[in-house]
Amino acid sequence: GQSLEQPSEVTAVEGAIVQINCTYQTSGFYGLSWYQQHDGGAPTFLSYNALDGLEETGRFSSFLSRSDSYGYLLLQELQMKDSASYFCAVEGGYNKLIFGAGTRLAVHP
Amino acid sequence: DGGITQSPKYLFRKEGQNVTLSCEQNLNHDAMYWYRQDPGQGLRLIYYSQIVNDFQKGDIAEGYSVSREKKESFPLTVTSAQKNPTAFYLCASTVGQTGNTEAFFGQGTRLTVV
């Protein structure tokens, strides 16, 4: 089967750093991606890792360890607008794209 | 502007009726996807299509059907066999090349059974 595990909720204060972890178990793996979704909206793409290591895009960074079937999204200098749900997603074989259950991030002043 | 358009935004269905949700993209993407999202939950894959005239079942395909007769279009039919269809439905597309899976989403259709 295929499964992705991520924490259901994370809370942080403005200006802080938060890390959202994702572990996966899939048949076939080509990459791990991250999406942000505000309430009532559509998910938007944040980052993608196909190889081990850290990818940095502004305040957001994403890490992948293929040997550990593990990745994380790192959000720095948190802002109130970062309050949203964050999903990890695995690209498996035949373009199959599977999402985790999501982590709800609440940023407080 | 390129993007994905889903319609309608809100849809009400009587029990026992079939309804079809529209998804159209002008991104020239090969792969298209349908997801279901329940309140406070993640995205569960219903069906996906890698190319025209081909599609595969996702994790929760029962009670749903799709077609992919054109590259731009991937409509989803929610049949009467789907016992709990009230949910937020999201359509997405990707280029379709392995290693390039930035998914673009439509704004969703909120389906309610009345």
Coordinates of C-alpha atoms in Angstrom, one line a residue:
Chain A
G1 CA 0.0 0.0 0.0
Q2 CA 0.9 3.6 0.0
S3 CA 0.8 6.0 3.0
L4 CA 2.2 9.3 4.0
E5 CA 2.4 10.4 7.6
Q6 CA 2.6 14.0 8.8
P7 CA 1.6 15.7 12.0
S8 CA -2.0 16.9 12.1
E9 CA -1.3 20.3 13.7
V10 CA 1.6 22.6 14.5
T11 CA 1.5 26.0 16.3
A12 CA 4.2 28.7 16.2
V13 CA 4.6 32.4 16.8
E14 CA 5.4 35.1 14.2
G15 CA 9.1 35.2 13.3
A16 CA 9.8 31.7 14.5
I17 CA 10.9 28.7 12.5
V18 CA 8.8 25.6 12.1
Q19 CA 9.5 22.2 10.6
I20 CA 6.8 19.9 9.2
N21 CA 7.9 16.3 8.8
C22 CA 6.6 13.7 6.3
T23 CA 7.4 10.0 6.2
Y24 CA 6.2 7.9 3.3
Q25 CA 5.7 4.4 2.3
T26 CA 5.0 3.9 -1.4
S27 CA 5.4 1.5 -4.3
G28 CA 7.5 3.5 -6.6
F29 CA 9.0 6.8 -5.7
Y30 CA 10.2 9.7 -8.0
G31 CA 10.0 12.7 -5.7
L32 CA 8.4 14.5 -2.7
S33 CA 6.6 17.7 -3.1
W34 CA 4.9 20.2 -0.8
Y35 CA 1.7 22.2 -1.2
Q36 CA 0.0 25.0 0.8
Q37 CA -3.7 25.3 1.1
H38 CA -5.6 28.2 2.7
D39 CA -9.1 27.5 4.0
G40 CA -11.6 27.2 1.2
G41 CA -8.9 27.5 -1.5
A42 CA -7.0 25.3 -3.8
P43 CA -3.6 23.8 -3.0
T44 CA -0.6 25.7 -4.4
F45 CA 2.8 24.2 -5.1
L46 CA 5.7 25.1 -2.8
S47 CA 8.6 22.8 -3.6
Y48 CA 9.8 19.5 -5.0
N49 CA 12.7 17.2 -4.1
A50 CA 13.8 14.3 -6.3
L51 CA 17.2 13.9 -4.8
D52 CA 18.5 13.8 -1.3
G53 CA 19.3 17.1 0.2
L54 CA 17.9 20.6 0.9
E55 CA 16.1 22.8 -1.6
E56 CA 15.7 26.4 -0.6
T57 CA 13.0 28.8 -2.0
G58 CA 12.9 32.1 -0.1
R59 CA 11.6 31.6 3.4
F60 CA 10.7 28.0 2.6
S61 CA 13.1 25.0 2.4
S62 CA 12.4 21.3 1.8
F63 CA 14.6 18.3 2.6
L64 CA 14.5 14.8 1.4
S65 CA 16.2 11.6 2.6
R66 CA 15.3 8.8 0.2
S67 CA 17.1 6.1 2.3
D68 CA 14.9 7.1 5.3
S69 CA 11.7 7.7 3.3
Y70 CA 11.5 11.0 5.0
G71 CA 11.3 14.7 4.2
Y72 CA 10.4 17.9 5.8
L73 CA 9.3 21.4 5.0
L74 CA 11.0 24.2 6.9
L75 CA 9.3 27.6 7.2
Q76 CA 11.4 30.5 8.5
E77 CA 10.5 34.0 9.6
L78 CA 6.9 32.9 10.0
Q79 CA 4.2 35.4 9.1
M80 CA 0.5 35.4 10.0
K81 CA -0.3 34.7 6.3
D82 CA 1.6 31.4 6.6
S83 CA -1.4 30.0 8.6
A84 CA -2.7 27.3 6.4
S85 CA -2.6 23.6 5.8
Y86 CA 0.5 22.0 4.3
F87 CA 0.5 18.7 2.4
C88 CA 3.4 16.5 1.4
A89 CA 2.8 14.5 -1.8
V90 CA 4.7 11.6 -3.4
E91 CA 5.1 11.1 -7.1
G92 CA 4.9 7.4 -7.7
G93 CA 4.9 5.4 -10.8
Y94 CA 2.8 6.2 -13.9
N95 CA 2.4 9.9 -12.7
K96 CA 0.4 8.8 -9.7
L97 CA 0.4 11.7 -7.2
I98 CA -0.6 10.8 -3.6
F99 CA -1.1 13.4 -0.8
G100 CA -0.7 13.1 2.9
A101 CA -3.5 14.1 5.3
G102 CA -2.1 17.6 5.8
T103 CA -0.6 19.6 8.7
R104 CA -2.6 22.6 9.9
L105 CA -0.2 25.4 10.9
A106 CA -1.4 28.1 13.2
V107 CA 0.8 31.2 13.5
H108 CA 0.1 33.4 16.5
P109 CA 1.3 37.0 17.2
Chain B
D1 CA -3.9 33.1 -18.9
G2 CA -3.3 29.4 -18.6
G3 CA -4.9 27.5 -15.9
I4 CA -7.5 25.0 -14.8
T5 CA -11.2 25.7 -14.7
Q6 CA -13.6 23.7 -12.6
S7 CA -17.4 24.2 -12.8
P8 CA -19.7 24.6 -11.2
K9 CA -18.3 26.1 -8.0
Y10 CA -21.2 24.8 -6.0
L11 CA -23.4 21.9 -6.9
F12 CA -26.4 20.4 -5.1
R13 CA -27.5 16.8 -5.9
K14 CA -30.6 14.9 -4.9
E15 CA -30.0 11.4 -3.6
G16 CA -30.1 8.9 -6.4
Q17 CA -28.9 11.4 -9.1
N18 CA -25.8 11.3 -11.1
V19 CA -23.9 14.6 -11.5
T20 CA -20.9 15.5 -13.6
L21 CA -18.2 17.9 -12.6
S22 CA -16.3 19.7 -15.3
C23 CA -12.5 20.2 -15.4
E24 CA -10.8 22.0 -18.3
Q25 CA -7.2 23.0 -18.6
N26 CA -5.3 25.0 -21.2
L27 CA -1.8 24.3 -19.9
N28 CA -1.2 21.6 -22.5
H29 CA -0.6 19.2 -19.7
D30 CA -0.8 15.4 -20.3
A31 CA -1.7 14.2 -16.8
M32 CA -4.9 15.1 -15.0
Y33 CA -6.2 14.1 -11.6
W34 CA -9.4 14.2 -9.5
Y35 CA -9.2 14.4 -5.7
R36 CA -11.8 14.4 -3.0
Q37 CA -11.3 16.5 0.2
D38 CA -13.5 16.1 3.2
P39 CA -13.5 18.8 6.0
G40 CA -10.2 19.0 7.8
Q41 CA -8.9 16.1 5.7
G42 CA -6.3 15.5 3.1
L43 CA -6.7 15.0 -0.6
R44 CA -7.7 11.5 -1.6
L45 CA -7.1 10.4 -5.2
I46 CA -10.2 9.3 -7.1
Y47 CA -9.0 8.9 -10.7
Y48 CA -6.0 10.0 -12.8
S49 CA -5.1 10.1 -16.4
Q50 CA -1.7 10.1 -17.9
I51 CA -2.8 10.7 -21.5
V52 CA -5.9 11.0 -23.7
N53 CA -8.1 8.0 -23.8
D54 CA -6.4 6.4 -20.8
F55 CA -7.1 6.6 -17.0
Q56 CA -6.5 4.7 -13.9
K57 CA -8.4 4.2 -10.6
G58 CA -7.1 6.0 -7.6
D59 CA -7.6 5.0 -3.9
I60 CA -11.4 5.8 -3.8
A61 CA -12.7 5.2 -7.3
E62 CA -15.9 3.4 -6.3
G63 CA -19.0 5.3 -7.2
Y64 CA -17.2 7.6 -9.6
S65 CA -16.5 7.5 -13.3
V66 CA -14.3 9.6 -15.7
S67 CA -13.5 10.1 -19.3
R68 CA -10.6 11.6 -21.1
E69 CA -11.6 12.1 -24.7
K70 CA -9.7 15.3 -25.1
K71 CA -6.4 16.4 -23.7
E72 CA -8.0 19.6 -22.2
S73 CA -10.9 17.9 -20.5
F74 CA -11.3 15.4 -17.7
P75 CA -14.9 15.3 -16.4
L76 CA -15.9 13.4 -13.2
T77 CA -19.3 11.8 -12.8
V78 CA -20.4 11.2 -9.3
T79 CA -22.9 8.3 -9.6
S80 CA -25.8 7.2 -7.4
A81 CA -23.5 4.4 -6.2
Q82 CA -21.4 6.9 -4.3
K83 CA -23.2 6.8 -0.9
N84 CA -21.5 9.8 0.7
P85 CA -20.7 12.2 -2.1
T86 CA -20.8 15.5 -0.1
A87 CA -17.3 16.8 -0.3
F88 CA -14.9 19.3 -1.9
Y89 CA -13.7 18.0 -5.3
L90 CA -10.4 19.2 -6.8
C91 CA -9.1 18.7 -10.2
A92 CA -5.3 19.0 -11.0
S93 CA -2.9 18.7 -13.9
T94 CA 0.8 18.1 -14.4
V95 CA 3.1 18.1 -17.3
G96 CA 3.1 14.4 -17.0
Q97 CA 6.9 13.9 -17.1
T98 CA 8.4 11.9 -14.2
G99 CA 10.4 14.2 -12.0
N100 CA 8.3 17.3 -12.9
T101 CA 5.2 17.0 -10.9
E102 CA 4.3 20.6 -10.0
A103 CA 0.5 20.2 -9.9
F104 CA -1.8 23.0 -10.8
F105 CA -5.2 22.9 -9.2
G106 CA -8.6 24.3 -10.1
Q107 CA -10.6 26.2 -7.6
G108 CA -12.7 23.2 -6.7
T109 CA -16.4 22.2 -6.8
R110 CA -18.3 21.9 -3.5
L111 CA -20.9 19.1 -3.9
T112 CA -23.7 18.8 -1.4
V113 CA -26.4 16.1 -1.3
V114 CA -29.8 17.5 -0.4

